[in-house]
Short mmCIF file of C-alpha atoms in Angstrom, two decimals:
data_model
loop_
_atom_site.label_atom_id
_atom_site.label_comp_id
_atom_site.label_asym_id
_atom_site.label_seq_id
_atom_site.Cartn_x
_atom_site.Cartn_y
_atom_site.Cartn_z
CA UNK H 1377 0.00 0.00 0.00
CA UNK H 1378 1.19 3.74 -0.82
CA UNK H 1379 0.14 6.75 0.72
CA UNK H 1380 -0.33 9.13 -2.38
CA UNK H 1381 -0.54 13.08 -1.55
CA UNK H 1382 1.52 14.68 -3.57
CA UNK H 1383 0.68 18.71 -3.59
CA UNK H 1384 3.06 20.36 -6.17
CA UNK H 1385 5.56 17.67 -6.67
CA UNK H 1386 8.44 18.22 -9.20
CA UNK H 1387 9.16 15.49 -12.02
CA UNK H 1388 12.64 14.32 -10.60
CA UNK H 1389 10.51 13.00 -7.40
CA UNK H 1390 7.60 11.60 -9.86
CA UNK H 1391 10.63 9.79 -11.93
CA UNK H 1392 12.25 8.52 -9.05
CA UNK H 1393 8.84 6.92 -7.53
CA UNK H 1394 8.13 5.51 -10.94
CA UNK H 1395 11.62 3.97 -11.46
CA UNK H 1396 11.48 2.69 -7.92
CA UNK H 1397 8.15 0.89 -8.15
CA UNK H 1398 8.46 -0.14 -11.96
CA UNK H 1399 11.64 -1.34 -12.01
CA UNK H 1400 12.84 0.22 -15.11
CA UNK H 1401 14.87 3.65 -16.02
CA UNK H 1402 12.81 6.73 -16.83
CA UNK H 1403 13.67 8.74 -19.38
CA UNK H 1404 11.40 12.29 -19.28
CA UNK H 1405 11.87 14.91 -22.43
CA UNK H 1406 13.09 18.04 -20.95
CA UNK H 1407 9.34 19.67 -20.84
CA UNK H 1408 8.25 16.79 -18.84
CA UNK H 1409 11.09 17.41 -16.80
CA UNK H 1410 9.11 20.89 -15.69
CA UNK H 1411 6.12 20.13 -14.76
CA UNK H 1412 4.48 19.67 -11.23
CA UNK H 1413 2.67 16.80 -10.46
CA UNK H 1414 -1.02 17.54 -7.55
CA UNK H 1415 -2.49 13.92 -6.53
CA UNK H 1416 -4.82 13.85 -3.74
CA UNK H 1417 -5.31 10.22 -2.48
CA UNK H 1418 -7.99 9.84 0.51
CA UNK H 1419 -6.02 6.63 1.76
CA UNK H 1420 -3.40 4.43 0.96
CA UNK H 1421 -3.50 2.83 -2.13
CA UNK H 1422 -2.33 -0.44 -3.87
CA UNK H 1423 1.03 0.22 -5.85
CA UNK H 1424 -1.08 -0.47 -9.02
CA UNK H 1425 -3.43 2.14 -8.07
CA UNK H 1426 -0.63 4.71 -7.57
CA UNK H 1427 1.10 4.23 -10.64
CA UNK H 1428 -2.53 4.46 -12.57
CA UNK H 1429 -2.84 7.76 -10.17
CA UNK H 1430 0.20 8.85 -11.33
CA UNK H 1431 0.17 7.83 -15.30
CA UNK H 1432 -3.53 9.83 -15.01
CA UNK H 1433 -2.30 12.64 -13.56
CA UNK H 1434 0.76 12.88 -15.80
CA UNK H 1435 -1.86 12.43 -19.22
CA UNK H 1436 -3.98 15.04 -17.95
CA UNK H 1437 -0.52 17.70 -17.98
CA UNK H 1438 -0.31 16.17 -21.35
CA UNK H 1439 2.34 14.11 -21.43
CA UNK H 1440 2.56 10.31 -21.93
CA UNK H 1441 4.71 7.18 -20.61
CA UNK H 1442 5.69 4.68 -23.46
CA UNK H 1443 6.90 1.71 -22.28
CA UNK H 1444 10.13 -0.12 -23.84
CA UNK H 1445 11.67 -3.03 -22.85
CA UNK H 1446 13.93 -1.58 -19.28
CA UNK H 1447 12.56 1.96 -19.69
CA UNK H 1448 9.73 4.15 -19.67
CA UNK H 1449 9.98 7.30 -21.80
CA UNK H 1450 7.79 10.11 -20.75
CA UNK H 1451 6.88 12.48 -23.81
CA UNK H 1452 4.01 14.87 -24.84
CA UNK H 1453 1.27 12.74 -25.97
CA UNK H 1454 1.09 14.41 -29.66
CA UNK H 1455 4.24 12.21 -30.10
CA UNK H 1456 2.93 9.13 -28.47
CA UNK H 1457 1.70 7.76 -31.47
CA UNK H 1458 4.67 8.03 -33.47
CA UNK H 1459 6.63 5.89 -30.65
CA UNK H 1460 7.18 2.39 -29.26
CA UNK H 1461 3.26 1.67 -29.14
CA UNK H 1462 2.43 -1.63 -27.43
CA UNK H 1463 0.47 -3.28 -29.96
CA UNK H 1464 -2.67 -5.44 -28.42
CA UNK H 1465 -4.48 -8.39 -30.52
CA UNK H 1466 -8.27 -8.30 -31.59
CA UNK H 1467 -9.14 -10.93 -29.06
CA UNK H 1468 -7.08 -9.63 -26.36
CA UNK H 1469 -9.27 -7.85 -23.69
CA UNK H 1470 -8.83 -4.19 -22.82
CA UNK H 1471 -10.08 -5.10 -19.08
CA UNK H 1472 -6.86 -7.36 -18.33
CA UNK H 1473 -4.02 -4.42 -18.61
CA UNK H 1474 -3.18 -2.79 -15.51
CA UNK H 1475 -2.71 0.82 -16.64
CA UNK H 1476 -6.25 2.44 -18.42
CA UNK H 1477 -4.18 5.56 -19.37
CA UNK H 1478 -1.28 3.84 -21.18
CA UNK H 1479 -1.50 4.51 -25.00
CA UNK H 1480 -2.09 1.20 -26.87
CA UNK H 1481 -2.73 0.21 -30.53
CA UNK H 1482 -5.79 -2.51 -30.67
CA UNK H 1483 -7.02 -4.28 -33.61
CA UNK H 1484 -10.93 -5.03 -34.25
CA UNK H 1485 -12.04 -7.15 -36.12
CA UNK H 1486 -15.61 -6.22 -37.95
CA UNK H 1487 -18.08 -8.55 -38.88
CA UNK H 1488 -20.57 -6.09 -41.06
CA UNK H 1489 -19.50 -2.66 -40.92
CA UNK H 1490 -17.22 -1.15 -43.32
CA UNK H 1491 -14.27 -0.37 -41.17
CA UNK H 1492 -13.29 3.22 -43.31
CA UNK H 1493 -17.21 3.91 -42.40
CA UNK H 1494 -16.37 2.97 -38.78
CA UNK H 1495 -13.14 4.67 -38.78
CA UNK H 1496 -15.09 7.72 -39.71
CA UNK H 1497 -17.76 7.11 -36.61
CA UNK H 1498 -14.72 7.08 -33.93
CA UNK H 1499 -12.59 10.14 -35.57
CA UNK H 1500 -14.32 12.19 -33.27
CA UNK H 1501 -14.15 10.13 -30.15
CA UNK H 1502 -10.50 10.60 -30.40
CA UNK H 1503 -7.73 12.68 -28.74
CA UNK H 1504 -5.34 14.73 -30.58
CA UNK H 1505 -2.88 11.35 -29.64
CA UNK H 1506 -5.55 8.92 -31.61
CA UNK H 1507 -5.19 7.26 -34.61
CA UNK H 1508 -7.30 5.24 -36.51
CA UNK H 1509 -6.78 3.36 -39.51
CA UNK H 1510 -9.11 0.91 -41.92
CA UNK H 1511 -8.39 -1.95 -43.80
CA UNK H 1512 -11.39 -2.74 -46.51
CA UNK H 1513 -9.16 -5.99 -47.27
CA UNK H 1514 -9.21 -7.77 -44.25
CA UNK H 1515 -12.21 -6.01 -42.70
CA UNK H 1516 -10.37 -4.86 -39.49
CA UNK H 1517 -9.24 -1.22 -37.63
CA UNK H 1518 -6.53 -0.61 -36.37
CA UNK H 1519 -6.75 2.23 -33.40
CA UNK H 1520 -4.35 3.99 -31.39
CA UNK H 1521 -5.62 5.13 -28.06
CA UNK H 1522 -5.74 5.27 -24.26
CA UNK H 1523 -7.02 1.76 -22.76
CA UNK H 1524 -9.33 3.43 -21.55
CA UNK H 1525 -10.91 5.36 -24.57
CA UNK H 1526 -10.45 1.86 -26.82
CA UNK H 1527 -13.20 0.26 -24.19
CA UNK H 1528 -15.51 2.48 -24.74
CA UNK H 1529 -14.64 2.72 -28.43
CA UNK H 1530 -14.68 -1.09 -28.17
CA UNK H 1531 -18.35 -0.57 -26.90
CA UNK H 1532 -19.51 1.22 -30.06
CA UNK H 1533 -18.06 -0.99 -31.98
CA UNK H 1534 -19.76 -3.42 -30.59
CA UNK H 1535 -23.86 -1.25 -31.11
CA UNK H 1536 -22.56 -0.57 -35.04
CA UNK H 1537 -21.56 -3.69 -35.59
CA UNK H 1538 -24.13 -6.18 -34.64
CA UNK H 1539 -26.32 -8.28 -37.21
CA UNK H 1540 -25.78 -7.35 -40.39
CA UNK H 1541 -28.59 -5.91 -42.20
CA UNK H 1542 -29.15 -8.89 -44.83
CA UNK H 1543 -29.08 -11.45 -41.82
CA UNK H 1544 -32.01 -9.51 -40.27
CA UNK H 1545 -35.86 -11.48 -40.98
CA UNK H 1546 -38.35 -9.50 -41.29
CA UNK H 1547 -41.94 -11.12 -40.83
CA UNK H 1548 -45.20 -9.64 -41.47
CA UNK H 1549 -48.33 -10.53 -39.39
CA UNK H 1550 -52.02 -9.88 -40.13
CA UNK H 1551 -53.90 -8.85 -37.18
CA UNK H 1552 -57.65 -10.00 -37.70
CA UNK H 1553 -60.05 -9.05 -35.31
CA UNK H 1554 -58.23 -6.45 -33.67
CA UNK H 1555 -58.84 -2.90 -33.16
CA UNK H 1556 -56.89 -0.14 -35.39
#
């Protein structure tokens, strides 16, 4: 359990707790290097918490962690995209990794809707960060998110692409002896 009440903290204490409790260097751009970090935490916390609190926290100042092998680079989160994004399967579920604010790339498969059309549905939904891209071919999107926007992109996904329209029956009835 960690106690988490942090009013005004500087990045080289943020790094330090992160290294410490992730095992791995840090490696901050110089702007991350000047911001200030507030976290108010009514209790103590489980580690995993924390470092959620903190990767959260750290989106919200807009900047990112990408994770690498024995390091963690933090970065603005315009360049996240462009970096070492951890790259998760179609069947993979979004509810088993730890850290909803890490920046992921997840593959859906669709099983009636046009995925450009799709992509063109979620363009919106996404942050500046976000990336989405279709493939008519194989009938799959690729998108490039937090975890935590990609569930509840996964969600829509899910309403637009239900039965397909030609699988739908449509039956007529006759009501006889009823009133109008």
């Amino acid at each position: 359990m960690e106690s988490l009440n942090l009013k005004d903290v500087a990045m080289k204490e943020i790094i330090k707790k992160l290294a410490e409790w992730e095992d791995k260097a840090v490696i901050p751009t110089d702007e991350a290097q000047k911001i200030k970090v507030t976290i108010y935490a009514p209790k103590e916390v489980p580690r995993s918490e924390a470092l959620s609190l903190i990767y959260a926290a750290l989106r919200m100042k807009g900047f990112a962690a990408e994770f690498a092998e024995n390091v963690i680079y933090l970065k603005p989160i315009a360049e996240a995209k462009f970096g070492e994004v951890p790259t998760i399967a179609a069947d993979y579920p979004l509810e088993l990794i730890e850290n909803k604010d890490q920046i992921v790339q997840k593959f859906f498969r669709l099983k009636s809707y046009s995925p450009s059309q799709m992509g063109q549905i979620l363009m919106p939904l996404m942050g500046e960060y976000g990336l989405v891209s279709a493939d008519e071919s194989s009938g799959s999107l690729s998108v490039i998110d937090t975890v935590k926007n990609l569930m509840r992109i996964a969600l829509i996904i899910e309403q637009y692409d239900g039965v397909a329209a030609a699988e739908v029956e449509t039956e007529i009835f006759e009501i006889q002896n009823g009133n109008p």
